[in-house]
Short mmCIF file of C-alpha atoms and ligand atoms in Angstrom, two decimals:
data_model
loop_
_atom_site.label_atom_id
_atom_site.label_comp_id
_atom_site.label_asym_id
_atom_site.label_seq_id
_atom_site.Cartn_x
_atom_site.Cartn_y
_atom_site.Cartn_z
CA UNK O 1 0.00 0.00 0.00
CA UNK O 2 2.62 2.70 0.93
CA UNK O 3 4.95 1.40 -1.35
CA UNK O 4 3.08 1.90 -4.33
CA UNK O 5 2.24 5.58 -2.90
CA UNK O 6 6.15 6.33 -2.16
CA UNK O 7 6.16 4.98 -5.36
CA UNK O 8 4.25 7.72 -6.67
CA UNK O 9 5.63 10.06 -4.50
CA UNK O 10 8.42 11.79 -6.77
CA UNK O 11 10.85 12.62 -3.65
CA UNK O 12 10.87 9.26 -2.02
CA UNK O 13 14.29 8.19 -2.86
CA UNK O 14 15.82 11.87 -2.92
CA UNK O 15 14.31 12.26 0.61
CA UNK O 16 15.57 8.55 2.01
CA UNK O 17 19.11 9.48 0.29
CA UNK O 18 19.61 12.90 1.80
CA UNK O 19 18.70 11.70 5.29
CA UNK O 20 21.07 8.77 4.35
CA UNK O 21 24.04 10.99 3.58
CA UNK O 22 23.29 13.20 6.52
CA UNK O 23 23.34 10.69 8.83
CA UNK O 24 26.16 9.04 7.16
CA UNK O 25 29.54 11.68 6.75
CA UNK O 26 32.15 11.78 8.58
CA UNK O 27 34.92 14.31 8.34
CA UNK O 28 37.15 13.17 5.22
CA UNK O 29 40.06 13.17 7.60
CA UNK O 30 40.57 9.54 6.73
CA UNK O 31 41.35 8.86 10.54
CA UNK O 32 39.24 5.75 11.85
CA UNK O 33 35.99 6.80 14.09
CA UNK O 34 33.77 4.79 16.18
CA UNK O 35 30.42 3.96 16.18
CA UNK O 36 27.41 2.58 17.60
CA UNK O 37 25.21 1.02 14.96
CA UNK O 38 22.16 0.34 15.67
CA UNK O 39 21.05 3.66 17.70
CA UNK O 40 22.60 5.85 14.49
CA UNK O 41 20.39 3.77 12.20
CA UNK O 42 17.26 3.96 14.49
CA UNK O 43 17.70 7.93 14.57
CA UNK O 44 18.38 7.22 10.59
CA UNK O 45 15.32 4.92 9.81
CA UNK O 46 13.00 7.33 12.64
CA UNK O 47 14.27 10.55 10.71
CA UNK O 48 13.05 9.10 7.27
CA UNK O 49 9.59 7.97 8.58
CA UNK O 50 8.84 11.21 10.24
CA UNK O 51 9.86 12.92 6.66
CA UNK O 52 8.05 10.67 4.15
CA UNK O 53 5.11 9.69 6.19
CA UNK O 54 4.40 12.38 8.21
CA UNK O 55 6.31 15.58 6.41
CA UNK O 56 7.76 16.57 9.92
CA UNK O 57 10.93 18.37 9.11
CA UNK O 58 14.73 18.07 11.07
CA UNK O 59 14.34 20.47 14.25
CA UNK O 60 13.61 20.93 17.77
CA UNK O 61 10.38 19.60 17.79
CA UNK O 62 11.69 16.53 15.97
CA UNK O 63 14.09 15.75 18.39
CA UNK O 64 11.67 15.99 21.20
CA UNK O 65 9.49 13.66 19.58
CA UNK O 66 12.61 11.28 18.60
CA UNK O 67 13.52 11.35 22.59
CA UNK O 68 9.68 11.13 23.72
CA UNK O 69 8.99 7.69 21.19
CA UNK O 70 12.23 5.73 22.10
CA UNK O 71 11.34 6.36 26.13
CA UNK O 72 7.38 5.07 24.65
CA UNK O 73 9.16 2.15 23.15
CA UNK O 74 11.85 1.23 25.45
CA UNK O 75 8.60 0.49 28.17
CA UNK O 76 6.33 -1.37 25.78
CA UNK O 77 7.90 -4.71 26.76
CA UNK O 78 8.76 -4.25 30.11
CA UNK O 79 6.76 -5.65 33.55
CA UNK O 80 3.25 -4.32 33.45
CA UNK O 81 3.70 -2.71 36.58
CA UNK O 82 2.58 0.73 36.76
CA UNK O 83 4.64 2.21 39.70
CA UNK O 84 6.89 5.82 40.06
CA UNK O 85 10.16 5.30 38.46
CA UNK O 86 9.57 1.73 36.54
CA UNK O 87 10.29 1.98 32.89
CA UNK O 88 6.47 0.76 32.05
CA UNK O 89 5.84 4.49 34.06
CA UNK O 90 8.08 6.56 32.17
CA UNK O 91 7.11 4.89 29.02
CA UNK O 92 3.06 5.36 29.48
CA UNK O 93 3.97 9.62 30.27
CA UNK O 94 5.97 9.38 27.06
CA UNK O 95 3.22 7.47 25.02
CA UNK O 96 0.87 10.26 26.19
CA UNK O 97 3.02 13.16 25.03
CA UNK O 98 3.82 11.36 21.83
CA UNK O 99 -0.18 11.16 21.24
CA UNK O 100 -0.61 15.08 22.07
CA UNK O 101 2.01 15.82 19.65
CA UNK O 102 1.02 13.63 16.60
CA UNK O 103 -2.91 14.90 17.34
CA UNK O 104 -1.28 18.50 17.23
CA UNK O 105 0.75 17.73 13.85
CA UNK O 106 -2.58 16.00 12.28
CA UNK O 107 -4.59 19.28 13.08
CA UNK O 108 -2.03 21.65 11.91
CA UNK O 109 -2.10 19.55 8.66
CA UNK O 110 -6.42 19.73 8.80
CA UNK O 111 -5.42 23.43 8.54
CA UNK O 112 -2.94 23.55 5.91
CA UNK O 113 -5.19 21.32 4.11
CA UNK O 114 -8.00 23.35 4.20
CA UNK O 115 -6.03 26.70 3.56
CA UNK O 116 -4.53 24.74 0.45
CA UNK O 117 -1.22 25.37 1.61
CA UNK O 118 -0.19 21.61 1.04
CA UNK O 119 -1.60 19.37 -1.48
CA UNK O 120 -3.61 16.10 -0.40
CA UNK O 121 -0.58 14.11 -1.62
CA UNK O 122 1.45 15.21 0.70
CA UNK O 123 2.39 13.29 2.85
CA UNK O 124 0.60 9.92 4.53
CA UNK O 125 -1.72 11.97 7.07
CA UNK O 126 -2.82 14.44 4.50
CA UNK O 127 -4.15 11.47 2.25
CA UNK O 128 -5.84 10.11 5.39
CA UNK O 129 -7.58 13.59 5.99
CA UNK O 130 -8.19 13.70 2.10
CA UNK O 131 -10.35 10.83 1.98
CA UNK O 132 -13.94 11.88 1.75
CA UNK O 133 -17.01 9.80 1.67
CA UNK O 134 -19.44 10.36 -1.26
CA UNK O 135 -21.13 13.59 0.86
CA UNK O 136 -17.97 14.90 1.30
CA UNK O 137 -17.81 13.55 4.68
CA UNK O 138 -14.09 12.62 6.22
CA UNK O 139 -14.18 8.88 6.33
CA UNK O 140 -11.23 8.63 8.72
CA UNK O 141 -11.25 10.14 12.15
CA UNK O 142 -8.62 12.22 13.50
CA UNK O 143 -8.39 9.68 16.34
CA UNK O 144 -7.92 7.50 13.91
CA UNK O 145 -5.13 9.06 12.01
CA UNK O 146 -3.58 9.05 15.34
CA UNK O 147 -3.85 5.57 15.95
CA UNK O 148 -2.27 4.78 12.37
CA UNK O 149 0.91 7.02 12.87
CA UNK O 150 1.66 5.53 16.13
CA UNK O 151 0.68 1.91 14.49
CA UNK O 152 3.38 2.78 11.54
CA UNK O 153 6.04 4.10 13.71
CA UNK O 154 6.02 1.58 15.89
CA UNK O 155 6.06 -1.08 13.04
CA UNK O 156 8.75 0.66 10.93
CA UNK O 157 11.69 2.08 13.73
CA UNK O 158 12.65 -1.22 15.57
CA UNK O 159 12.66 -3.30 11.95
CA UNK O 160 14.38 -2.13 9.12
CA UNK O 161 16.65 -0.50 11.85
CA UNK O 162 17.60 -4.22 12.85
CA UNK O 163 17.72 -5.34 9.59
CA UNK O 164 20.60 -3.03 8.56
CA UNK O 165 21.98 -3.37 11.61
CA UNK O 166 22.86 -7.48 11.17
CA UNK O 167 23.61 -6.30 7.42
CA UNK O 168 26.52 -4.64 8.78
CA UNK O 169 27.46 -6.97 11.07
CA UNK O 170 27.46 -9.87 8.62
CA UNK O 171 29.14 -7.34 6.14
CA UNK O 172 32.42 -7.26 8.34
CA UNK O 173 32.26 -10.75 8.94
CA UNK O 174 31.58 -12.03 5.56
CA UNK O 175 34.42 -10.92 2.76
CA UNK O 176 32.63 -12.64 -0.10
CA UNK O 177 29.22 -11.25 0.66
CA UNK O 178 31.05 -7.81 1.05
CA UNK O 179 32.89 -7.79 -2.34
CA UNK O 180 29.48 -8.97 -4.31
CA UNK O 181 27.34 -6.49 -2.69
CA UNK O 182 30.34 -3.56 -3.33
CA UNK O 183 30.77 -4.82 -6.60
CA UNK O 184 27.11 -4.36 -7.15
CA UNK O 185 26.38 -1.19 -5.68
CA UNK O 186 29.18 0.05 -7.55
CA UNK O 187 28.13 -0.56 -11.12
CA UNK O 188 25.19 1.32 -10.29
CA UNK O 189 27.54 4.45 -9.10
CA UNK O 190 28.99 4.44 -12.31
CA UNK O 191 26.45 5.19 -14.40
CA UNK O 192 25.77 8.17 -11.89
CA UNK O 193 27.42 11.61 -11.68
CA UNK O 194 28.72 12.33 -8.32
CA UNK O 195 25.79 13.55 -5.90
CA UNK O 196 23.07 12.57 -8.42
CA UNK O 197 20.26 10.82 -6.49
CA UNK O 198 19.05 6.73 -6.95
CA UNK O 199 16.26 6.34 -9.06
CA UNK O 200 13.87 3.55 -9.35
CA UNK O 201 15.60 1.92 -12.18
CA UNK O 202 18.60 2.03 -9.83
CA UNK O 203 16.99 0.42 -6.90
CA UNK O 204 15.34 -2.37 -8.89
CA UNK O 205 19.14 -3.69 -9.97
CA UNK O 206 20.10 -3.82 -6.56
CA UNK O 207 19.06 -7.40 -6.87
CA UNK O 208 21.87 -9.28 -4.78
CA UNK O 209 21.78 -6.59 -1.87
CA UNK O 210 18.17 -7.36 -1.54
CA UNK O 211 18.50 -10.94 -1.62
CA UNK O 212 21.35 -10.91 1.49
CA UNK O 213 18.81 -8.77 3.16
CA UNK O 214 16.33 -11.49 2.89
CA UNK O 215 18.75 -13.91 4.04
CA UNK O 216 19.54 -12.42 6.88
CA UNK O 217 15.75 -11.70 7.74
CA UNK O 218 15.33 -15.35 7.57
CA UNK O 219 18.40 -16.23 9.70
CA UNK O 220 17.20 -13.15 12.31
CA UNK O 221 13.66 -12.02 11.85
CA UNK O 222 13.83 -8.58 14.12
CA UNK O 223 9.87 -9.56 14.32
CA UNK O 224 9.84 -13.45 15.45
CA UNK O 225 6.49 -14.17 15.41
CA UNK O 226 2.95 -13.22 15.76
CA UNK O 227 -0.64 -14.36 17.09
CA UNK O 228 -3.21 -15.78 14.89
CA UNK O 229 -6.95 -16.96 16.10
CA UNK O 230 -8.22 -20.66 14.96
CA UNK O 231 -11.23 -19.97 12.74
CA UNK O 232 -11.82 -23.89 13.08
CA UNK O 233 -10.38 -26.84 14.39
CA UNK O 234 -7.07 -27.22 13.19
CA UNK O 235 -5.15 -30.62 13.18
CA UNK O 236 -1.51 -29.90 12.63
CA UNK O 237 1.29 -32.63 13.77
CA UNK O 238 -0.91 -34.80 15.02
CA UNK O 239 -2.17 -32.45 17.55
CA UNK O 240 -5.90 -31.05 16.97
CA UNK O 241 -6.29 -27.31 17.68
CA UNK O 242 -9.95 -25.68 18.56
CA UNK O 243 -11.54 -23.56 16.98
CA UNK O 244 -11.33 -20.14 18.92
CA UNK O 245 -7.60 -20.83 20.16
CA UNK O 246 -4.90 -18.37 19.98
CA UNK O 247 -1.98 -19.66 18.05
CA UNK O 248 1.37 -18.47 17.96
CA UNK O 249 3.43 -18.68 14.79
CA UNK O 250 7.50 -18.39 15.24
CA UNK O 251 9.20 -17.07 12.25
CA UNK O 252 12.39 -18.75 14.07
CA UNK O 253 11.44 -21.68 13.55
CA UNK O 254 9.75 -21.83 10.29
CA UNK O 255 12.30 -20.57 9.10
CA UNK O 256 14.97 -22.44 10.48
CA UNK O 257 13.36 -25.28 9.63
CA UNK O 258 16.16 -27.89 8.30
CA UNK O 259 12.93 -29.69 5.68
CA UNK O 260 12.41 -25.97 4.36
CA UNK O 261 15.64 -24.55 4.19
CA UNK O 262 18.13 -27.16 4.67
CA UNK O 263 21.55 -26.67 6.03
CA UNK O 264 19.78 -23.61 7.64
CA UNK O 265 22.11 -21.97 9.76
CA UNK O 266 24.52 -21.68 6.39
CA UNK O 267 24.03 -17.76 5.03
CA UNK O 268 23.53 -18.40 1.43
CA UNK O 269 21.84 -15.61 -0.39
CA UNK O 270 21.01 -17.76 -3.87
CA UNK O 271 17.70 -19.45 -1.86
CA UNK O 272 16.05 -15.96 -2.54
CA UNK O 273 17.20 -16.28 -6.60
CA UNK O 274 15.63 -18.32 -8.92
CA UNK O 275 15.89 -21.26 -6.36
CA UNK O 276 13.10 -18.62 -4.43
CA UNK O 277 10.44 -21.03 -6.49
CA UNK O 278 11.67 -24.09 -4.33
CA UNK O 279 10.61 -21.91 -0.75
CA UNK O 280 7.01 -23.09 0.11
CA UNK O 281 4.27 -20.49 0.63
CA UNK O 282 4.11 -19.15 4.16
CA UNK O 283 7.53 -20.94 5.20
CA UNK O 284 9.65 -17.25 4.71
CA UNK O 285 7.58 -15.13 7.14
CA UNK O 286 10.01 -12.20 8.52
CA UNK O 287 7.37 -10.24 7.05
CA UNK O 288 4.33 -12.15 8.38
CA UNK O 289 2.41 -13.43 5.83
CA UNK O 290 -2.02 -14.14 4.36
CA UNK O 291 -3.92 -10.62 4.99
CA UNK O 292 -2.43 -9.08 8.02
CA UNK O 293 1.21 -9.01 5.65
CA UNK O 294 3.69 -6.23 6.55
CA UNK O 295 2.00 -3.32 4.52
CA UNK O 296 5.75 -1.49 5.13
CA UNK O 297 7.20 -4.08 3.00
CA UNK O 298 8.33 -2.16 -0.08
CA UNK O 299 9.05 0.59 2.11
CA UNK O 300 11.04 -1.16 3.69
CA UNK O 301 12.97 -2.73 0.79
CA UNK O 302 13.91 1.00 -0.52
CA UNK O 303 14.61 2.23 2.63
CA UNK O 304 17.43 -0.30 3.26
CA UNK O 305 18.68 -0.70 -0.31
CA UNK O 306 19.44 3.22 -0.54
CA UNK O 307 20.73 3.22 3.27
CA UNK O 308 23.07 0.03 2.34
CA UNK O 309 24.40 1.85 -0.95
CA UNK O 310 25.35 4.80 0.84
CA UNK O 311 26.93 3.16 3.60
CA UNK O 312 29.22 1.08 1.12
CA UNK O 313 29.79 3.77 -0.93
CA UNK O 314 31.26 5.70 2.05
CA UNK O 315 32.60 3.14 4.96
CA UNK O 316 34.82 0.84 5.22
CA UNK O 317 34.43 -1.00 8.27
CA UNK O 318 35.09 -3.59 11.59
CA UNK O 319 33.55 -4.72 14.27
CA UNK O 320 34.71 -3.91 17.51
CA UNK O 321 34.33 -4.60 21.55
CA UNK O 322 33.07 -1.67 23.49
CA UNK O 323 35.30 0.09 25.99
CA UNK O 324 32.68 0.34 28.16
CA UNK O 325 31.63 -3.53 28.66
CA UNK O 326 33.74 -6.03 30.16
CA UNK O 327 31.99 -8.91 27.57
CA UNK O 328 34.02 -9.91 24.75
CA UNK O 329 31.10 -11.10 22.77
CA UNK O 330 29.73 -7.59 21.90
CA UNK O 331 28.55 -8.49 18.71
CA UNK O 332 26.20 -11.12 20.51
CA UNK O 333 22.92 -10.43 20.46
CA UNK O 334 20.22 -10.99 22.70
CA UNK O 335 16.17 -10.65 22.22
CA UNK O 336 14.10 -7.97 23.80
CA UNK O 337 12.09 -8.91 21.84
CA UNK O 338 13.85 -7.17 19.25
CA UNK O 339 17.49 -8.50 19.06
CA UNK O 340 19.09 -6.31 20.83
CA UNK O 341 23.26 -6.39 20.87
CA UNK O 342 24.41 -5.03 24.21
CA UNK O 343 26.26 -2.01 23.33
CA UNK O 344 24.26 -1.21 20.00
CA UNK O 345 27.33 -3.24 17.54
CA UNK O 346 30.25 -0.92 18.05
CA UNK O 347 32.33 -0.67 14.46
CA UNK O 348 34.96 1.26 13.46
CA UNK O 349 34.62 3.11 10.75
CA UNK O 350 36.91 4.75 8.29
CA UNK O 351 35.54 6.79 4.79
CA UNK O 352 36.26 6.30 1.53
CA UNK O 353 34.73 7.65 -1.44
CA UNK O 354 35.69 4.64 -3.96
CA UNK O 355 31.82 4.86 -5.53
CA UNK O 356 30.61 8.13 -6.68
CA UNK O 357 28.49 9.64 -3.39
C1 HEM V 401 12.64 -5.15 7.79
C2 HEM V 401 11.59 -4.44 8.07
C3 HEM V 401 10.27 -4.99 8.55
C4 HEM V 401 9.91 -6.23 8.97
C5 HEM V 401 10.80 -7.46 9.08
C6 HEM V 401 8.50 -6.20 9.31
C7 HEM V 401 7.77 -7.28 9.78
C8 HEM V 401 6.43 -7.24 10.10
C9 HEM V 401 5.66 -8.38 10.57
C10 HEM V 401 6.21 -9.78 10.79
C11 HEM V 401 4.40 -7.95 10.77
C12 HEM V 401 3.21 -8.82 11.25
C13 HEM V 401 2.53 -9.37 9.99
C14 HEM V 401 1.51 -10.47 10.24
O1 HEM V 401 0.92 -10.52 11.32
O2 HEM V 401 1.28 -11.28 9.32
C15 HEM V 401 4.36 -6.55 10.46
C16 HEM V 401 3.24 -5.74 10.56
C17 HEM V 401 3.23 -4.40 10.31
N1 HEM V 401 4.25 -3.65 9.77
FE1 HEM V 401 6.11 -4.30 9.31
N2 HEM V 401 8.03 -4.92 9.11
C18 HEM V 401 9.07 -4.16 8.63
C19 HEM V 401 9.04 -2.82 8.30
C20 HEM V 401 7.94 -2.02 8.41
C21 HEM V 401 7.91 -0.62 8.09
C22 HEM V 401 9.12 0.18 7.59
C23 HEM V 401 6.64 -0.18 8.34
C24 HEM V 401 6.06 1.19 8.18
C25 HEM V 401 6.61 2.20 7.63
C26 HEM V 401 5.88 -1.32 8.81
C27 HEM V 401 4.56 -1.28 9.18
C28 HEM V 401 3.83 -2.36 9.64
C29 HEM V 401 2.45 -2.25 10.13
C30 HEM V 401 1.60 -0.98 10.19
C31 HEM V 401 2.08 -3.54 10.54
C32 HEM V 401 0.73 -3.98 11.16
C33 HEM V 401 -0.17 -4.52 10.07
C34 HEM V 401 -1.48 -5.08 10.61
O3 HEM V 401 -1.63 -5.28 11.81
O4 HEM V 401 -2.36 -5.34 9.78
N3 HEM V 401 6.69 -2.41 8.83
N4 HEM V 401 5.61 -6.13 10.03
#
């Protein structure tokens, strides 16, 4: 759904690349620098929803709302228990605030809307307001609207964030993968002039890059798993299930599954080629799967192919233990439920400009 819009949206992949390349300079000192992964590509992937989806420009007021939604987020799976101090305290405050600013940006937009300052196809909460019944009647509330902009930035910070996140860290790890994915992004540079922006065309050749990113979804689904409701009796493994049960599927598993994909724990981007035809319907769920499917899924796809093309065409890169924690197995991840690696995957970085960028 809001891929085809983006798709129609002229500025999608200008707007993803310039937060990209903001996010993503360093000094061209050529000295080494160090970073924490997977907050900078949170504040990345954050900073590109609030621009596409919600036209809410860098600044102050960005920020607050940036610091506001990762306190909302950081309580969501904590203990239930609603005392002073507790995390699931400071994050229910935050989740307030965070409503009483979106409801403020969706009726500043009612207003800009109506004073014709911004066209309908602006940006995702001026189509909501847009839609009219056949009286002329708004079909979709405003607490509505509300509802769907904390649904979608929920939904679209702690995935594609995780995503490129292992894509780095398998990046360092894996020399092979590296040099196919450079080797890739970079016949796509050269056919650019330096600072010109990715186009469509460009993003639909980024075939291979796409392909380790579904390899590494299926290997570590940031989402692993989801409820579904028996709409009869089920009998599944020899084990019958009622109708009216809840039912958890485990995208873990499935897709772990040695009978699906076998050797499973071997990375090997070429399942998701033309041997994609031998993967069984509902067996590669990272994105869920019947009619409750990721509707972020092509954003998603742009969103990391541009953010992986600039980060190649800039970085070099290793992974490194944090100074600050005693483990050596900082690059171990944990789940929370979102895997979560301790220190955020500390690298060290150090630029290059071998692709035009
Ligand atoms: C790598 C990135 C992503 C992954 C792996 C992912 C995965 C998923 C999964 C597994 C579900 C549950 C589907 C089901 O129950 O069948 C889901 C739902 C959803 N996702 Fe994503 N997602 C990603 C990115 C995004 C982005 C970027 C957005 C928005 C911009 C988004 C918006 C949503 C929404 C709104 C839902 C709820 C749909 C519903 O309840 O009907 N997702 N996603």
């Amino acid at each position: 759904m809001w891929g085809r819009w983006m798709k129609k949206s002229g500025n999608t992949l200008i707007c993803i690349g310039k937060a990209s390349k903001k996010s993503l300079t360093l000094p061209a000192s050529g000295h080494p620098r160090h970073f924490f992964v997977l907050p900078l590509i949170k504040s990345l992937t954050f900073n590109i929803i609030c621009s596409l989806l919600f036209g809410l420009e860098p600044g102050t007021r960005r920020e607050k709302f940036l610091a506001l939604f990762q306190r909302m987020i950081e309580g969501m799976w904590s203990v239930p228990v609603n005392l002073p101090f507790t995390r699931f305290n400071r994050s229910l405050k935050a989740s307030l605030m965070v409503r009483k600013m979106v409801a403020d940006i969706v009726n500043e937009k009612r207003v800009d809307l109506e004073q014709g300052k911004v066209p309908a196809s602006h940006d995702l909460i001026t189509k909501l307001l847009s839609i009219r019944d056949e009286g002329g009647a708004p079909v979709v509330s405003e607490k509505e609207i509300v509802d769907n902009v904390m649904l979608v930035m929920v939904a679209g910070y702690d995935t594609s964030s995780v995503l490129i996140t292992f894509m780095v860290r398998l990046l360092a790890n894996d020399p092979d993968v590296y040099a196919a994915m450079l080797h890739e992004q970079e016949e796509i540079a050269k056919s650019k002039a330096i600072g010109e922006p990715l186009t469509w065309e460009d993003v639909s050749k980024m075939k291979y890059t796409w392909r380790v990113a579904l390899e590494t979804l299926r290997i570590f689904p940031p989402v692993f798993g989801g409820f579904r409701k028996a709409l009869k009796d089920i009998e599944f493994g020899g084990y019958l299930i009622p109708k009216g049960w809840q039912i958890f599927w485990a995208a873990n598993m499935t897709q772990r599954d040695e009978s699906i994909f076998p050797d499973s724990m071997k990375f090997d981007p070429t399942r998701f080629d033309q041997n994609i035809a031998s993967i069984p319907p509902y067996c590669f769920v990272a994105f869920g799967a019947g009619q409750r499917i990721c509707p972020g899924y092509e954003f998603a796809r742009f969103e990391t192919l541009v953010v992986m093309h600039y980060l190649l065409a800039r970085f070099t890169w290793k992974l490194c233990c944090s100074n600050h924690s005693s483990s050596s197995k900082d690059n171990d991840f944990s789940r929370d439920p979102m895997p979560v690696f301790p220190q955020g995957l500390l690298i060290q970085v150090r630029p290059i400009c071998n692709i035009a960028c």
